[in-house]
XYZ file of C-alpha atoms in Angstrom:
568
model
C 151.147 -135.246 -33.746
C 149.929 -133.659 -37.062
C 147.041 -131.322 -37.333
C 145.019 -130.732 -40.534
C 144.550 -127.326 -41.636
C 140.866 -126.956 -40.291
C 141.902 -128.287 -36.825
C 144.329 -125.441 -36.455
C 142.181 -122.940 -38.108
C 139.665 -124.461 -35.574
C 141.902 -123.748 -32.551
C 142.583 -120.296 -33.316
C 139.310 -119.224 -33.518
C 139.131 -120.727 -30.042
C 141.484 -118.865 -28.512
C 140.586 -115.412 -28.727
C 137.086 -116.091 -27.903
C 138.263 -117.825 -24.426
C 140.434 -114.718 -24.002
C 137.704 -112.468 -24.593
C 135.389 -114.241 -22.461
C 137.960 -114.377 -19.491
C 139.160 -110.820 -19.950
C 135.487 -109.560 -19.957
C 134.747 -111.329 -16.672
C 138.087 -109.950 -15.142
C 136.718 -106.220 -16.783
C 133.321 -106.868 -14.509
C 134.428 -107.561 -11.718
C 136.931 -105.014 -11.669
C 134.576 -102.100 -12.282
C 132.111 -103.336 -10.241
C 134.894 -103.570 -7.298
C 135.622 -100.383 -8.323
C 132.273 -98.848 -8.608
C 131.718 -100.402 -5.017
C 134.875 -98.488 -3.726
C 134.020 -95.389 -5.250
C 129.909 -95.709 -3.702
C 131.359 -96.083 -0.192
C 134.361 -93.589 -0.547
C 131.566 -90.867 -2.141
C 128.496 -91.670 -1.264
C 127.744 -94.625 1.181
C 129.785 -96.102 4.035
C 128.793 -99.247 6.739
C 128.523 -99.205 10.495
C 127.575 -101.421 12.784
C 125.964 -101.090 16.058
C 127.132 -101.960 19.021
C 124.615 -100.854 21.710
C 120.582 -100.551 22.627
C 120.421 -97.131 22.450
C 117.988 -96.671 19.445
C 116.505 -100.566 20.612
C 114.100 -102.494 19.504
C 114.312 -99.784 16.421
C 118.008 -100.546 15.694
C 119.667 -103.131 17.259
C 123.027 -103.538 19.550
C 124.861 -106.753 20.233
C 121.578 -109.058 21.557
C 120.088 -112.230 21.367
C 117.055 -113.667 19.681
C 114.751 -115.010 22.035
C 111.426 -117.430 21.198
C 108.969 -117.234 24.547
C 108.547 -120.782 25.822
C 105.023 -120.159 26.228
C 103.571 -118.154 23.722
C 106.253 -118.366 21.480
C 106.969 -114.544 20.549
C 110.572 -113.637 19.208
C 112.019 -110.878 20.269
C 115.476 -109.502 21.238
C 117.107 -108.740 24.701
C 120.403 -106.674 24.011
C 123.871 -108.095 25.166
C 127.488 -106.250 25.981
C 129.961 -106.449 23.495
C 132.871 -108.205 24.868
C 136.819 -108.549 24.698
C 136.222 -111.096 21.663
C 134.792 -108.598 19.938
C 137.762 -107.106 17.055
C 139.282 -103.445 17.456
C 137.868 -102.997 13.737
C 133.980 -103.789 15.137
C 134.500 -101.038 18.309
C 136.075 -98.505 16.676
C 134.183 -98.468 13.214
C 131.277 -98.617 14.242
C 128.382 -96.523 15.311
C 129.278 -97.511 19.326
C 128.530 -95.549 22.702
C 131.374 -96.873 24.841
C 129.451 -95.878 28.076
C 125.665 -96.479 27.854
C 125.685 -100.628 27.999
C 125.835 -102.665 30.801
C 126.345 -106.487 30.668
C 123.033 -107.734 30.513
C 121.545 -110.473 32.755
C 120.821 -114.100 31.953
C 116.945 -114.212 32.168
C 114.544 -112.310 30.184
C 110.984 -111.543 30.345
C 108.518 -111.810 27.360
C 106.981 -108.416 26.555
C 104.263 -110.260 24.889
C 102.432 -112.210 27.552
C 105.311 -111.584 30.462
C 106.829 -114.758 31.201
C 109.793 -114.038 33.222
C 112.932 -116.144 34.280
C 113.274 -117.158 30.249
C 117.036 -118.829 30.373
C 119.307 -117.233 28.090
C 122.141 -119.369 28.426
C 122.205 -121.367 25.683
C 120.658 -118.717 23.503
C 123.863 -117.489 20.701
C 124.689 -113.789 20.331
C 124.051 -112.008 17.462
C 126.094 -108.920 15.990
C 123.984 -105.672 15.875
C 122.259 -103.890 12.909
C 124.711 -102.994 10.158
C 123.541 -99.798 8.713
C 124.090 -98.056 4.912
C 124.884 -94.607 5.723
C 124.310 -92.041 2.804
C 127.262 -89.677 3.710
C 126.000 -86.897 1.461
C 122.228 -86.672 2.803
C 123.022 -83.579 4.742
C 124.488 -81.551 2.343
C 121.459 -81.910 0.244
C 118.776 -80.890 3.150
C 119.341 -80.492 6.661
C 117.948 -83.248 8.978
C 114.263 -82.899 9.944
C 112.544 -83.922 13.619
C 113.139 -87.365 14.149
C 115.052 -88.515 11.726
C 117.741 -90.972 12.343
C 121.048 -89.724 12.161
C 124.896 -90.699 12.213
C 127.270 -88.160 13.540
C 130.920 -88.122 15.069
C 131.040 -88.297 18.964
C 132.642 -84.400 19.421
C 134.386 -85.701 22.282
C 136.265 -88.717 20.563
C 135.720 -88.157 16.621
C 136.625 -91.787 16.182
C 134.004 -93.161 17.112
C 130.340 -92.394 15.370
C 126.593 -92.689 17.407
C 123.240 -93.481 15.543
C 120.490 -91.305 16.974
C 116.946 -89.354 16.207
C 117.348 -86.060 15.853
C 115.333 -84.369 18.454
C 115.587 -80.361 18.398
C 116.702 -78.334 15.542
C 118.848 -75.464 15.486
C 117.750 -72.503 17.155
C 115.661 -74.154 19.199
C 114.500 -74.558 22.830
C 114.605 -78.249 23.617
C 112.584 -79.682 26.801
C 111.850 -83.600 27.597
C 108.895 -83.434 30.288
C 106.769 -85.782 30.944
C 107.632 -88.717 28.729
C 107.113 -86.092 25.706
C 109.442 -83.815 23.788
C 108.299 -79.838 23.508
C 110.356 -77.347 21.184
C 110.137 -74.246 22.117
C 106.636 -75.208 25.083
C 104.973 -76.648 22.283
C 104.744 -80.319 22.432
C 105.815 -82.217 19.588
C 103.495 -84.722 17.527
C 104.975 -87.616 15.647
C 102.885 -88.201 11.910
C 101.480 -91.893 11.935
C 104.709 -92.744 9.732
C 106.897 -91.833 12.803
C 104.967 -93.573 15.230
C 105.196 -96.851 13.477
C 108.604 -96.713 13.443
C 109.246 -96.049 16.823
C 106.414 -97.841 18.515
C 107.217 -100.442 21.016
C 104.795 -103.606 21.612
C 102.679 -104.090 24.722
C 100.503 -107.339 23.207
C 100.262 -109.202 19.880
C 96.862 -111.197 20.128
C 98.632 -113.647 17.600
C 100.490 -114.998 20.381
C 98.710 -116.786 23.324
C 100.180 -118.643 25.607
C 99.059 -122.459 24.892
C 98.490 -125.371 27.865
C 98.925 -122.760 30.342
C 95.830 -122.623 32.781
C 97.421 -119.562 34.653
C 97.238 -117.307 32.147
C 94.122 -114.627 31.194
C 93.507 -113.131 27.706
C 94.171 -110.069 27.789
C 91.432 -109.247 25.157
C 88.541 -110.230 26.658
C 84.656 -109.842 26.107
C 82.755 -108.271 28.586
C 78.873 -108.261 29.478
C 76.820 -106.277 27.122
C 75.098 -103.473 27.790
C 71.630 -101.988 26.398
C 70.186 -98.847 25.421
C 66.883 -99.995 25.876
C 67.647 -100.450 29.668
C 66.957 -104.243 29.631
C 67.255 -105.740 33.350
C 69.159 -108.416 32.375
C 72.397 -108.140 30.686
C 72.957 -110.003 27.205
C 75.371 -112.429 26.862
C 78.561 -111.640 24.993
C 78.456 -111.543 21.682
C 81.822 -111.291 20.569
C 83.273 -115.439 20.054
C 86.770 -116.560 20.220
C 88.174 -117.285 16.631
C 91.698 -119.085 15.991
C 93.097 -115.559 14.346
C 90.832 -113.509 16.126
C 87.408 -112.683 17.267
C 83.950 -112.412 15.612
C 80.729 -110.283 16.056
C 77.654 -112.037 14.912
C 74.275 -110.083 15.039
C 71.226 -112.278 15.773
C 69.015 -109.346 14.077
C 67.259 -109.065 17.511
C 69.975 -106.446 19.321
C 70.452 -103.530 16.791
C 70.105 -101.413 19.850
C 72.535 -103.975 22.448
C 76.428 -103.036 22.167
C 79.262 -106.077 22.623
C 82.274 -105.241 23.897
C 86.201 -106.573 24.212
C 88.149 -105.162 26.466
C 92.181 -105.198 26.789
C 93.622 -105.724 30.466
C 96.960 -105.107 31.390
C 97.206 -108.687 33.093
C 100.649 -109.554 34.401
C 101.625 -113.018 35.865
C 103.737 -111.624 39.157
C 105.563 -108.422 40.431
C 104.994 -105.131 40.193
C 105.003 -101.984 42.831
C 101.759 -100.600 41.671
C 99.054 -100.653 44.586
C 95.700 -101.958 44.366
C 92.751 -101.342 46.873
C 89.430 -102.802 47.171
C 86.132 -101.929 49.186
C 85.734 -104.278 52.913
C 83.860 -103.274 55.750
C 85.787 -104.626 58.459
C 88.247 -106.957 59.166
C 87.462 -110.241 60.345
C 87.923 -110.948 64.060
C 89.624 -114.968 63.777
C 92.036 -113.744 61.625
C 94.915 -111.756 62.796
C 95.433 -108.018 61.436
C 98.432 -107.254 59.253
C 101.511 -105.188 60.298
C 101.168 -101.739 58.758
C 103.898 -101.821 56.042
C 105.682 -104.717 56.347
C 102.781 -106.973 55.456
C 101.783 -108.407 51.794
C 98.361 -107.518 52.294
C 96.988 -103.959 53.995
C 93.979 -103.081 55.741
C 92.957 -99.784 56.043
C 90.317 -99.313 58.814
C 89.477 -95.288 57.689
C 88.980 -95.474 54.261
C 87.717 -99.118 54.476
C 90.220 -100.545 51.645
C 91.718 -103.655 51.524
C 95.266 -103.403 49.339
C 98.097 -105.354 47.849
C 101.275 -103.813 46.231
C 101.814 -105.698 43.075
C 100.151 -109.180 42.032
C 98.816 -111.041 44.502
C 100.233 -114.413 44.405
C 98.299 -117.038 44.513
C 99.497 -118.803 47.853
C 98.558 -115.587 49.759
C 95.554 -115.763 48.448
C 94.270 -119.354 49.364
C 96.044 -118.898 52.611
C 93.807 -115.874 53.894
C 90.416 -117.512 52.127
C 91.134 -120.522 54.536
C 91.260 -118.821 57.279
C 87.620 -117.628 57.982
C 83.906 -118.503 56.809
C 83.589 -114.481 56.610
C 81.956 -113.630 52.856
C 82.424 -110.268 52.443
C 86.364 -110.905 53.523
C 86.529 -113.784 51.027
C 85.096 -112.230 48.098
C 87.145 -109.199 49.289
C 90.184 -111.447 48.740
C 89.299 -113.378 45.824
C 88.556 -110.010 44.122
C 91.740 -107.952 45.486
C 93.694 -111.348 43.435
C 91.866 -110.607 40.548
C 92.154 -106.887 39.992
C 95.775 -106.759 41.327
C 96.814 -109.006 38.303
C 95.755 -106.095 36.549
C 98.653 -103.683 36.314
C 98.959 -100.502 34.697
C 101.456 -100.056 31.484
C 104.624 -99.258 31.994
C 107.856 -98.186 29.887
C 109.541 -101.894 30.219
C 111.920 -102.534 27.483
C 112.415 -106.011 26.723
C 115.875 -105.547 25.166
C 116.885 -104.535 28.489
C 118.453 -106.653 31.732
C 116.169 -104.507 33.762
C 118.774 -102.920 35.878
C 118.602 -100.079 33.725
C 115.679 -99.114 34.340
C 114.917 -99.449 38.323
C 111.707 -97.606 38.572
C 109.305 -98.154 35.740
C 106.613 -95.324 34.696
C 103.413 -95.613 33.692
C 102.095 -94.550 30.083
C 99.456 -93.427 28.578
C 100.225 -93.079 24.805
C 98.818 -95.993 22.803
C 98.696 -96.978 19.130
C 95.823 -99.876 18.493
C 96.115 -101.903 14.962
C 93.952 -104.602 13.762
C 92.369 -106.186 10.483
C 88.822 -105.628 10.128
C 86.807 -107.379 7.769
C 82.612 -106.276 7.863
C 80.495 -109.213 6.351
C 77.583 -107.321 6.589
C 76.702 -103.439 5.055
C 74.689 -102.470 8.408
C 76.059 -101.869 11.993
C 78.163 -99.998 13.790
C 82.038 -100.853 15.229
C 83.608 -98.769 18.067
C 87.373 -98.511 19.043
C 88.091 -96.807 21.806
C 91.514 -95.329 23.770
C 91.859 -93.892 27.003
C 95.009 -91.803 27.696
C 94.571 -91.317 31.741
C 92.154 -88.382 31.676
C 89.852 -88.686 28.436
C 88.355 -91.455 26.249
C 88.268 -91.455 22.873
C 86.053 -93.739 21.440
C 85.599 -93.501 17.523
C 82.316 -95.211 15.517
C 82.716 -96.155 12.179
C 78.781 -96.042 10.710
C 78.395 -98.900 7.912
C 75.137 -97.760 7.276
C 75.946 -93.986 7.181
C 79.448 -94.690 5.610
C 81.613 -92.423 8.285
C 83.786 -91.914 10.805
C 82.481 -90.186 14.202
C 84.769 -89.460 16.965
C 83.636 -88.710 20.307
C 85.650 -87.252 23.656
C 84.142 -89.009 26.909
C 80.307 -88.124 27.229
C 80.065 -85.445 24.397
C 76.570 -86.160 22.239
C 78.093 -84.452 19.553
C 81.232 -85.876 17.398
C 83.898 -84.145 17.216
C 85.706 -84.669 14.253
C 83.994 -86.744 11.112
C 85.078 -88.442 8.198
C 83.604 -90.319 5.076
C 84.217 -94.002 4.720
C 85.324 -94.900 1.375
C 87.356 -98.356 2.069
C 85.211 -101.690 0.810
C 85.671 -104.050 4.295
C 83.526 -106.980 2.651
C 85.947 -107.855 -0.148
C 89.070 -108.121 1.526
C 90.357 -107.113 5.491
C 90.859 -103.454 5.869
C 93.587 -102.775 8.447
C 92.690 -99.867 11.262
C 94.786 -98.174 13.370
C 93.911 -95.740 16.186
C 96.643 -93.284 18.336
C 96.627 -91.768 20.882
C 100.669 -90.157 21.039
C 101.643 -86.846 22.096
C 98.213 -85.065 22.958
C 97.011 -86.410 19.619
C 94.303 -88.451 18.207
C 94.813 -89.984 14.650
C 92.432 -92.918 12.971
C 93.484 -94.031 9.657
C 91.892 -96.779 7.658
C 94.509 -98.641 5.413
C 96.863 -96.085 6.477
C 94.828 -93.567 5.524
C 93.737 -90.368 7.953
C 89.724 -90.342 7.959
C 89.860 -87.247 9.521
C 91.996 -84.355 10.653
C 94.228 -85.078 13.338
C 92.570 -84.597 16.833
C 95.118 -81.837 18.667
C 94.566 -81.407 22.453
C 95.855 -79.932 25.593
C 97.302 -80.646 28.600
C 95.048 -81.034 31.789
C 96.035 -79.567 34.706
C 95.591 -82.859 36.740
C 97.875 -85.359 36.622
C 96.781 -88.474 34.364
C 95.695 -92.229 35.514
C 97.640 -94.787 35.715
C 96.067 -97.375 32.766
C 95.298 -100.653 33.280
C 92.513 -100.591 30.925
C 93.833 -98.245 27.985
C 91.740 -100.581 25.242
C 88.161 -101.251 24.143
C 85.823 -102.257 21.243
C 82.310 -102.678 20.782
C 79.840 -103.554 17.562
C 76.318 -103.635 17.624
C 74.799 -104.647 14.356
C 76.370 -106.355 11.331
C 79.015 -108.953 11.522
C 82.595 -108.093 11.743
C 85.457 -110.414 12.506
C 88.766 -108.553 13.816
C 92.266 -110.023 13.172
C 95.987 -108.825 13.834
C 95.050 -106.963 17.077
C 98.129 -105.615 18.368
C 98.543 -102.918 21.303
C 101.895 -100.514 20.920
C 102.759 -97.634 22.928
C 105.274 -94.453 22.036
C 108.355 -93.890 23.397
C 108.532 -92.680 27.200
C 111.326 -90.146 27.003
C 113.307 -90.169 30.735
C 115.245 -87.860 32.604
C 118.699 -89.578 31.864
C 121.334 -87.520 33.781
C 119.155 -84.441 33.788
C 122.147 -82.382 32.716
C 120.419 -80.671 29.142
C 116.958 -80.185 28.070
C 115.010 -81.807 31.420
C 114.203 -79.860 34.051
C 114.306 -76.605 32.043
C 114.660 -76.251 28.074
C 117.778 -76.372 26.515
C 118.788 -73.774 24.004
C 120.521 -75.002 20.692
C 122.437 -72.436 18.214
C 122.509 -72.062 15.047
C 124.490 -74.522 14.055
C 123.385 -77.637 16.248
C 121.271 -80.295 16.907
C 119.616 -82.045 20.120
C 119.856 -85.631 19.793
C 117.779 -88.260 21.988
C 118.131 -92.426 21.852
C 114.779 -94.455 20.864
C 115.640 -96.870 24.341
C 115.357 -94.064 26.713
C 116.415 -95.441 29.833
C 119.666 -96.656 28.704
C 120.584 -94.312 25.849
C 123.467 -91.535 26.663
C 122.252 -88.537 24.223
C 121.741 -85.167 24.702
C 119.841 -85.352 28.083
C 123.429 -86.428 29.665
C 126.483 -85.587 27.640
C 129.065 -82.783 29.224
C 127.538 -80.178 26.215
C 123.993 -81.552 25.335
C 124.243 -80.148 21.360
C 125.822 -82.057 18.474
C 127.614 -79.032 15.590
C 126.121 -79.999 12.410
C 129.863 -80.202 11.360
C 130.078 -83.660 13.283
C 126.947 -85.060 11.336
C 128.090 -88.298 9.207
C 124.884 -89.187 6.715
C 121.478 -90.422 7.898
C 121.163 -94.619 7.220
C 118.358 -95.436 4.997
C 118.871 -99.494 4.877
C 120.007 -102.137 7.660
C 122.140 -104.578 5.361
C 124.069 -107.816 5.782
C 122.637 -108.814 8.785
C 123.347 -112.144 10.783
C 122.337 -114.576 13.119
C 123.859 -117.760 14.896
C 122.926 -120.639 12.660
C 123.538 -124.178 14.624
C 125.991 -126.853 13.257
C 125.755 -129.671 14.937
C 129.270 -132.390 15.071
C 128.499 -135.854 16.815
C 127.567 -134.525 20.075
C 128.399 -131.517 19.634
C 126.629 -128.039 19.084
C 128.255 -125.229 17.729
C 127.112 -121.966 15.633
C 128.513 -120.346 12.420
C 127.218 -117.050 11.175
C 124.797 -117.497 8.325
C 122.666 -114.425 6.389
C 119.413 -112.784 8.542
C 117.426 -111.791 5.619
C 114.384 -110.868 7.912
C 116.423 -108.078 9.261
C 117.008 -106.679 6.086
C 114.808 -103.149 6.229
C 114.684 -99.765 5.299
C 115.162 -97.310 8.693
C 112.378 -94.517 9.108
């Protein structure tokens, strides 16, 4: 075959160019292999966790779950298993002891529908975290921060944890809270978001289920003009949320919507109503063993738990006797009002055998005022006082008020425009605190207060909020609560404070009543020699995708890009 001169002179022009263009690929992706090596080998490494110890915050081996009814996702924490590689248990950030292999029904911590069959429902792998080894060399790690250190008993394997007391210091968990030195320690608002843990997302109803009661829910009005008859509600059901309409008429009338604790079934919390007497047809309860009590002193009729509905339609057709029956009818109503408690829904529930009432809530919604006049109230009650703060439209500020005080005591200006766009409001009540911020702003100086000597209420009722005035529509109303530390194994830092040196740290799991920390290791401290880095971003996550081939169903691991977050 002959060539003419240009051809060839063509061709060799070619050649190098394909060369270069191939050798500068082969150049890229060897420094950027490189660069990758040398980011992980000096500054960053992976781990993955195994276990629910820092759950929902970071999560273990678990599944995804979608509530049947009101269809809320949310995740219920699984063992690792013998299928699991050597390279996933020993790399990662694992506690070897504090799992247990979870059950195969789950209960939705949204609107609590229990018996949800996980059977079919894939396992996912847990949170892989981005761990920037040198963060502690630069400054130490500060309260609460989440930390990965060496297990001083077994260096090769690493936990994930939030650092709890510092060094020096005289570490005590009492009473759900954590106190440094007897002072009790308050979380910033930044902190409490991320370790907040849902009670209800409004979003999320329950749909074709006739059983079920909101749990926001507008109450009777009441008047300051001392009208004989109460108004009607005011506040109106909206797809996204609810709405306040002023008529012009009640300036002086407040409206109120009020969050109950209703649960479908369960519970060991008792629950008494007035009766007179016991009616004669119907044959008294034993003492104790019964469902239903009757106590003939005090005049209370009781139930332990929710009523369920058979009992209750059983003893109504029984007698004619009206005071018994509305007794009853009432006793089946308030009983299916239970107080908080510090459920996890990541966890099988054997865990945690006795559950225990809170009383530290965070309230968030989206509040959009159509009107410049009027007056909005949110309001939290912690077990002993109510806080209950009014933002003024008219006035433009923030009053707070404790119980029956006339006089507000803290006050803020209100600078946020709610007519243009939704404003989003959150109110706390954590750690003997009050904070109110308006788009995550403070509108006034933390609220700090003390103990009371008397022990606190259990809350059924931890949530209200009122408007007279105006028009304001509320959206995104969600009820959290903080983290309820337990006793764990009681061995450090519970029944008496724990003293660190200078050179350690106290370290305490977000999932309480499952994590193995500080509270129960042999030696409670962790040497700051033994700290790894402190994770700043949950990468490469997973989840089961579905394949399905002919008839059958199988599932491949495909990218979670929802799970992708930065860890506070």
């Amino acid at each position: 075959m002959h060539h003419t001169a240009r051809q060839l002179e063509t061709q060799a022009e070619e050649l190098p160019q394909r060369s270069s263009l191939f050798r500068l690929v082969l150049e890229s992706v060897a420094s950027l292999a490189i660069a990758v090596i040398l980011f992980r080998t000096f500054a960053a490494e992976g781990y993955m966790i195994s276990t629910g110890s820092m759950a929902p915050s970071l999560l273990g081996y678990h599944k995804q779950v979608t509530c049947p009814r009101c269809h809320y996702s949310f995740t219920y924490g699984v063992a690792y298993d013998d299928s699991v590689s050597t390279s996933h248990v020993n790399d990662p950030a694992v506690e070897g002891q504090d799992f247990q292999q979870a059950g195969q029904y789950a209960t939705c911590p949204n609107c609590d529908t229990n018996s949800i069959d996980l059977a079919q429902v894939p396992r996912n792998e847990g949170d892989q975290l981005l761990v920037f080894k040198h963060a502690y060399y630069l400054k130490p790690p500060a309260r609460w921060d989440v930390a990965v250190f060496q297990n001083p008993m077994k260096p090769t394997q690493a936990y994930v944890k939030r650092v709890a007391g510092l060094p020096g210091e005289a570490v005590q968990v009492k009473e759900g809270d954590l106190y440094i030195n007897g002072k009790i320690q308050r979380k910033d608002l930044k902190t409490q978001r991320a370790v907040r843990l849902l009670v209800h997302d409004h979003q999320f109803q329950p749909a074709e289920d006739d059983f079920f009661q909101p749990r926001f829910l507008p109450v009777e009005a009441d008047s300051t003009q001392g009208q004989n008859q109460p108004a009607p509600p005011a506040w109106k059901e909206q797809p996204d949320g609810v709405l306040f309409a002023s008529d012009g008429n009640d300036a002086d009338t407040w409206s109120w919507v009020r969050y109950q604790h209703w649960v479908r079934q369960g519970g060991h919390y008792q629950t008494e109503v007035p009766l007179e007497k016991w009616p004669e047809e119907i044959e008294k309860p034993e003492p104790v063993l019964a469902a239903i009590q009757y106590d003939e002193l005090k005049q209370q009729l009781s139930c332990k738990g929710a009523m369920p509905a058979e009992n209750c339609h059983r003893l109504l057709n029984q007698t004619e006797d009206d005071a018994f029956r509305y007794a009853v009818a009432l006793l089946y109503e308030k009983s299916h009002v239970a107080p908080v408690l510090d459920r996890y829904a990541y966890n099988s529930g054997l865990e945690n055998q006795t559950a225990i009432p809170v009383h530290d809530f965070l309230f968030e919604c989206d509040l959009q005022a159509r009107s410049p006049e009027g007056e909005l109230a949110i309001e939290l009650f912690d077990g002993q006082h109510h806080f209950r703060n009014f933002i003024d439209f008219k006035r433009r500020q923030v009053n707070l008020f404790i119980d029956d005080q006339k006089q507000p005591i803290r006050t803020g200006p209100l600078h946020s425009d709610f007519r243009s766009q939704p404003v989003k409001l959150e109110m706390s009540v954590m750690d003997r605190q009050v904070l109110f911020a308006i788009n995550g702003e403070l509108a006034y100086q933390p609220l700090l207060f003390s103990k009371n000597s008397e022990p606190r209420e259990e809350i059924r009722i931890p949530l209200q909020f009122g408007a007279r005035g105006g028009t304001f529509k509320l959206t995104g109303m969600k009820l959290f609560r903080d983290i309820h530390y337990t006793r764990g194994k009681a061995l450090h830092g519970v029944d008496e404070p724990y003293q660190l040196d200078q050179n350690s740290y106290f370290m305490l799991g977000d999932n309480s009543p499952v994590s193995l920390d500080s509270r129960s290791w042999a030696d409670g401290k962790v040497d700051q020699k033994y700290l790894l880095g402190k994770p700043f971003l949950v990468h490469l996550p997973s989840r089961q995708g579905e394949v399905k081939i002919g008839d059958h169903i199988g599932h491949i691991r495909i990218p979670d890009f929802t799970r992708i977050r930065y860890i506070h």
